[in-house]
Short mmCIF file of C-alpha atoms and ligand atoms in Angstrom, two decimals:
data_model
loop_
_atom_site.label_atom_id
_atom_site.label_comp_id
_atom_site.label_asym_id
_atom_site.label_seq_id
_atom_site.Cartn_x
_atom_site.Cartn_y
_atom_site.Cartn_z
CA MET A 1 -70.97 -62.53 24.37
CA VAL A 2 -70.45 -61.34 27.99
CA ARG A 3 -71.15 -62.64 31.38
CA PHE A 4 -69.91 -61.36 34.76
CA GLU A 5 -70.44 -63.72 37.62
CA ASN A 6 -70.08 -62.18 41.42
CA VAL A 7 -67.67 -59.72 39.81
CA GLY A 8 -66.48 -57.78 43.00
CA LEU A 9 -64.09 -54.65 42.20
CA ARG A 10 -62.06 -52.83 44.76
CA TYR A 11 -59.58 -49.68 44.10
CA GLY A 12 -56.62 -50.58 45.95
CA MET A 13 -57.44 -50.90 49.76
CA GLY A 14 -60.44 -48.90 49.27
CA PRO A 15 -63.88 -50.34 49.74
CA GLU A 16 -65.46 -52.58 47.37
CA VAL A 17 -67.00 -50.36 44.81
CA LEU A 18 -68.98 -53.42 42.79
CA ARG A 19 -70.33 -56.04 44.95
CA ASP A 20 -71.41 -59.64 43.47
CA VAL A 21 -72.36 -58.06 40.03
CA THR A 22 -73.92 -60.61 37.77
CA PHE A 23 -75.23 -60.17 34.38
CA GLY A 24 -74.70 -60.31 30.77
CA ILE A 25 -74.46 -58.64 27.33
CA PRO A 26 -76.75 -60.78 25.22
CA GLN A 27 -75.76 -60.61 21.52
CA HIS A 28 -78.05 -58.22 19.73
CA SER A 29 -79.06 -56.44 22.90
CA PHE A 30 -79.79 -52.66 24.05
CA GLN A 31 -79.36 -52.02 27.88
CA PHE A 32 -79.15 -48.72 29.93
CA LEU A 33 -76.79 -48.90 32.72
CA THR A 34 -77.81 -46.28 35.56
CA GLY A 35 -77.34 -45.10 39.10
CA PRO A 36 -76.45 -42.28 40.88
CA SER A 37 -73.36 -40.76 40.56
CA GLY A 38 -69.98 -42.67 41.88
CA ALA A 39 -72.37 -45.57 42.01
CA GLY A 40 -69.66 -47.63 39.74
CA LYS A 41 -71.04 -47.23 36.36
CA THR A 42 -67.64 -46.05 34.75
CA THR A 43 -65.98 -48.66 37.04
CA LEU A 44 -67.90 -51.33 35.59
CA LEU A 45 -67.43 -50.05 31.67
CA ARG A 46 -63.91 -50.17 32.26
CA LEU A 47 -64.18 -53.97 33.59
CA LEU A 48 -65.69 -54.38 30.31
CA PHE A 49 -63.35 -52.43 28.39
CA LEU A 50 -60.46 -54.71 30.02
CA SER A 51 -58.89 -51.79 31.46
CA LEU A 52 -59.67 -52.92 35.12
CA LYS A 53 -59.40 -56.72 36.28
CA PRO A 54 -61.98 -57.65 38.88
CA THR A 55 -60.55 -58.45 42.27
CA ARG A 56 -62.95 -61.10 42.36
CA GLY A 57 -65.59 -63.04 40.78
CA LEU A 58 -65.44 -64.64 36.86
CA ILE A 59 -65.60 -62.17 33.75
CA THR A 60 -66.18 -64.47 30.70
CA MET A 61 -65.81 -62.45 27.21
CA PHE A 62 -66.32 -64.06 23.65
CA ASP A 63 -66.24 -67.54 25.70
CA ARG A 64 -62.89 -66.72 27.39
CA ASP A 65 -62.03 -66.26 30.94
CA VAL A 66 -60.70 -62.58 30.82
CA ALA A 67 -58.17 -63.61 33.84
CA SER A 68 -56.33 -65.67 31.47
CA LEU A 69 -55.60 -63.47 28.68
CA GLY A 70 -52.26 -62.06 27.97
CA PRO A 71 -51.60 -58.60 26.29
CA ASP A 72 -52.02 -59.53 22.75
CA GLN A 73 -54.97 -61.26 23.65
CA VAL A 74 -56.29 -58.23 25.27
CA ALA A 75 -55.71 -56.40 22.34
CA ALA A 76 -57.43 -58.40 20.20
CA LEU A 77 -60.52 -58.68 22.16
CA ARG A 78 -60.85 -54.96 22.67
CA ARG A 79 -60.82 -54.56 19.08
CA ARG A 80 -64.08 -56.25 19.05
CA ILE A 81 -65.34 -53.67 21.56
CA GLY A 82 -66.13 -49.98 20.87
CA ILE A 83 -65.93 -47.69 23.98
CA VAL A 84 -66.89 -43.92 24.27
CA PHE A 85 -65.34 -42.33 27.27
CA GLN A 86 -67.25 -40.33 29.50
CA ASP A 87 -64.38 -37.57 28.99
CA PHE A 88 -64.11 -38.42 25.14
CA ARG A 89 -60.46 -38.43 24.93
CA LEU A 90 -59.92 -37.13 21.54
CA LEU A 91 -56.27 -36.32 20.49
CA ASP A 92 -56.21 -32.65 20.20
CA HIS A 93 -53.33 -32.50 17.60
CA LEU A 94 -55.38 -34.48 15.13
CA THR A 95 -58.37 -33.16 13.16
CA THR A 96 -61.53 -34.69 13.77
CA TYR A 97 -61.24 -36.93 10.81
CA GLU A 98 -58.07 -38.23 11.95
CA ASN A 99 -59.34 -38.81 15.30
CA VAL A 100 -62.16 -41.00 13.76
CA ALA A 101 -59.98 -42.74 11.55
CA LEU A 102 -57.10 -43.62 14.16
CA PRO A 103 -58.10 -46.99 15.25
CA LEU A 104 -57.96 -48.26 11.75
CA ARG A 105 -54.83 -46.56 11.06
CA VAL A 106 -53.39 -48.11 14.07
CA GLN A 107 -54.01 -51.52 12.67
CA GLY A 108 -52.22 -50.36 9.48
CA MET A 109 -55.02 -50.10 6.95
CA GLU A 110 -54.22 -47.71 4.06
CA GLU A 111 -56.27 -44.32 4.23
CA ALA A 112 -57.40 -45.19 0.66
CA SER A 113 -59.44 -48.12 2.01
CA TYR A 114 -61.07 -46.14 4.78
CA ALA A 115 -61.56 -42.35 3.69
CA ALA A 116 -64.98 -42.62 2.65
CA GLU A 117 -66.12 -44.89 5.21
CA VAL A 118 -64.72 -42.17 7.78
CA ARG A 119 -66.50 -39.10 5.88
CA GLU A 120 -69.80 -41.21 5.82
CA LEU A 121 -69.64 -41.68 9.53
CA LEU A 122 -68.85 -38.35 10.28
CA GLY A 123 -71.82 -37.18 8.01
CA TRP A 124 -74.14 -39.52 9.95
CA VAL A 125 -72.92 -37.80 13.43
CA GLY A 126 -73.80 -34.61 12.01
CA LEU A 127 -70.05 -33.43 11.86
CA GLY A 128 -69.52 -33.47 8.10
CA GLU A 129 -68.55 -29.53 8.29
CA HIS A 130 -66.31 -30.30 11.30
CA MET A 131 -63.96 -32.67 9.67
CA HIS A 132 -61.01 -31.01 9.46
CA VAL A 133 -60.96 -28.75 12.79
CA LEU A 134 -59.00 -29.86 15.78
CA PRO A 135 -61.36 -30.78 18.77
CA PRO A 136 -60.30 -28.03 20.86
CA VAL A 137 -62.75 -25.89 18.77
CA LEU A 138 -65.30 -28.33 18.72
CA SER A 139 -68.28 -27.85 21.35
CA GLY A 140 -68.97 -30.40 24.24
CA GLY A 141 -71.67 -32.33 21.92
CA GLU A 142 -69.55 -31.78 18.93
CA LYS A 143 -66.85 -33.75 21.02
CA GLN A 144 -68.83 -36.68 21.93
CA ARG A 145 -70.26 -36.87 18.34
CA ALA A 146 -66.50 -37.32 17.36
CA ALA A 147 -65.63 -39.83 20.19
CA ILE A 148 -69.25 -41.87 18.93
CA ALA A 149 -67.81 -41.88 15.77
CA ARG A 150 -64.59 -43.15 16.45
CA ALA A 151 -65.91 -45.68 18.81
CA LEU A 152 -67.88 -46.98 15.50
CA ILE A 153 -65.41 -46.81 13.11
CA SER A 154 -63.83 -50.02 13.63
CA ARG A 155 -67.56 -51.60 13.61
CA PRO A 156 -67.30 -53.22 17.16
CA GLU A 157 -69.51 -56.12 18.31
CA ILE A 158 -70.38 -54.56 21.39
CA LEU A 159 -70.54 -50.70 22.06
CA LEU A 160 -70.21 -48.89 25.43
CA ALA A 161 -70.89 -45.44 26.12
CA ASP A 162 -70.51 -43.74 28.93
CA GLU A 163 -72.78 -40.89 29.64
CA PRO A 164 -72.75 -40.33 25.78
CA THR A 165 -75.30 -37.69 26.25
CA GLY A 166 -74.08 -35.89 29.20
CA ASN A 167 -73.12 -32.87 26.91
CA VAL A 168 -75.78 -32.25 24.48
CA ASP A 169 -79.10 -30.67 24.91
CA PRO A 170 -82.45 -32.78 25.10
CA ARG A 171 -83.06 -32.71 21.27
CA LEU A 172 -79.50 -33.87 20.60
CA ALA A 173 -79.77 -36.36 22.95
CA ARG A 174 -82.44 -38.20 21.69
CA ARG A 175 -81.00 -37.91 18.15
CA LEU A 176 -77.90 -39.52 19.57
CA LEU A 177 -79.79 -42.37 21.19
CA ARG A 178 -81.65 -43.11 17.92
CA LEU A 179 -78.05 -43.48 16.49
CA PHE A 180 -77.60 -46.37 19.16
CA VAL A 181 -80.51 -47.71 18.34
CA GLU A 182 -79.84 -47.74 14.50
CA LEU A 183 -76.66 -49.24 15.28
CA HIS A 184 -78.40 -51.78 17.38
CA LYS A 185 -80.52 -52.84 14.46
CA THR A 186 -77.25 -53.73 12.28
CA GLY A 187 -76.55 -56.45 15.05
CA THR A 188 -74.48 -54.51 17.53
CA SER A 189 -74.98 -55.24 21.11
CA VAL A 190 -75.08 -51.80 22.76
CA LEU A 191 -74.82 -50.70 26.66
CA ILE A 192 -75.18 -47.42 27.59
CA ALA A 193 -74.33 -45.42 31.08
CA THR A 194 -76.74 -42.93 31.94
CA HIS A 195 -78.43 -41.30 34.67
CA ASP A 196 -80.90 -39.07 32.47
CA ILE A 197 -84.09 -41.09 33.55
CA ALA A 198 -86.03 -38.87 30.96
CA LEU A 199 -84.23 -40.09 28.08
CA MET A 200 -84.41 -43.75 29.23
CA ASP A 201 -87.96 -43.48 29.73
CA GLN A 202 -88.12 -42.73 25.91
CA PHE A 203 -86.75 -46.13 24.84
CA ASP A 204 -88.00 -49.56 25.49
CA ALA A 205 -84.72 -51.25 26.94
CA ARG A 206 -83.39 -53.31 29.89
CA ARG A 207 -82.27 -51.03 32.71
CA LEU A 208 -79.03 -52.51 34.81
CA VAL A 209 -79.14 -50.30 37.90
CA LEU A 210 -76.06 -49.81 40.43
CA GLN A 211 -76.92 -48.95 44.05
CA ASP A 212 -74.24 -48.89 46.67
CA GLY A 213 -72.11 -51.54 44.28
CA ARG A 214 -74.74 -53.96 43.74
CA LEU A 215 -76.71 -54.38 40.34
CA ARG A 216 -80.21 -54.89 39.71
CA ILE A 217 -81.88 -55.76 36.45
CA TYR A 218 -85.19 -54.29 35.49
CA GLU A 219 -86.74 -55.78 32.24
N1 LIG B 1 -59.10 -44.63 40.16
C1 LIG B 1 -59.87 -44.85 41.36
N2 LIG B 1 -59.19 -44.81 42.55
C2 LIG B 1 -59.88 -45.21 43.61
N3 LIG B 1 -61.35 -45.12 43.62
C3 LIG B 1 -61.79 -44.69 42.72
C4 LIG B 1 -61.38 -44.58 40.90
N4 LIG B 1 -62.10 -44.35 40.14
C5 LIG B 1 -63.42 -44.47 40.64
N5 LIG B 1 -63.50 -44.37 42.19
C6 LIG B 1 -64.19 -44.57 43.04
O1 LIG B 1 -65.24 -45.70 42.54
C7 LIG B 1 -66.39 -45.33 43.10
C8 LIG B 1 -67.53 -45.24 41.51
O2 LIG B 1 -66.87 -44.53 40.65
P1 LIG B 1 -67.51 -44.34 39.35
O3 LIG B 1 -66.44 -43.45 38.54
O4 LIG B 1 -67.25 -45.95 38.70
O5 LIG B 1 -68.97 -44.11 39.16
P2 LIG B 1 -69.94 -43.65 38.16
O6 LIG B 1 -71.16 -44.15 38.46
O7 LIG B 1 -69.50 -43.65 37.13
O8 LIG B 1 -70.24 -41.69 38.61
P3 LIG B 1 -70.64 -40.65 37.60
O9 LIG B 1 -72.20 -40.73 37.14
O10 LIG B 1 -70.54 -39.66 38.34
O11 LIG B 1 -69.63 -40.87 36.30
C9 LIG B 1 -66.37 -43.59 43.41
O12 LIG B 1 -66.85 -43.91 44.67
C10 LIG B 1 -65.28 -43.26 42.87
O13 LIG B 1 -64.82 -42.49 43.80
MG1 LIG B 2 -68.68 -42.25 35.40
#
């Protein structure tokens, strides 16, 4: 679904943060992306979400060279990708329910057609009781789950998550990971950035390890 060939990225005039990165996101895959703080995990996810362009190398997504895409095509491609940001990016003036429903609303869907699904998904991530509150009153873990629900509501083909368990205790972290495993079972390709080795050890998945800008793959 996605292929990186010798991708390099630098911010401005800075050093190359990613160097010769080659890997893929196969259909129906479940992978971890790991490496020390500052190794470039978020940067790699931003490339995958098309919010950064590579400074060299080739990225193909759904059989398209992403360098050749115009803004409309980028928007269309992004709709096939769900992302959970490291800093959540919930809108504080919208309720949990409204935040999760937002991707569908901006696509012009009628509330009646998605209300039940949004409620069900919020129940699934354990936020059924918090549907009508604003994000500032949610705990870190609850915000995280709201961000996960928002990423899932449009049924993406690829789900990217940046430290989705960074703000929760180990038990909830395991539960959230199981949720991603369930999602994977429904056919979604999942890529999770984390530096929680203890957590990764509990799941049998391929590991993409970033170190000094280079990516190594451990099956
Ligand atoms: N907008 C930016 N401008 C310049 N440098 C940046 C920018 N964003 C990130 N960097 C640099 O790129 C490198 C990789 O950062 P990135 O955020 O991708 O790391 P990370 O692996 O996600 O780290 P963490 O585990 O702490 O989230 C770091 O050295 C960082 O300082
Ligand atoms: Mg990061």
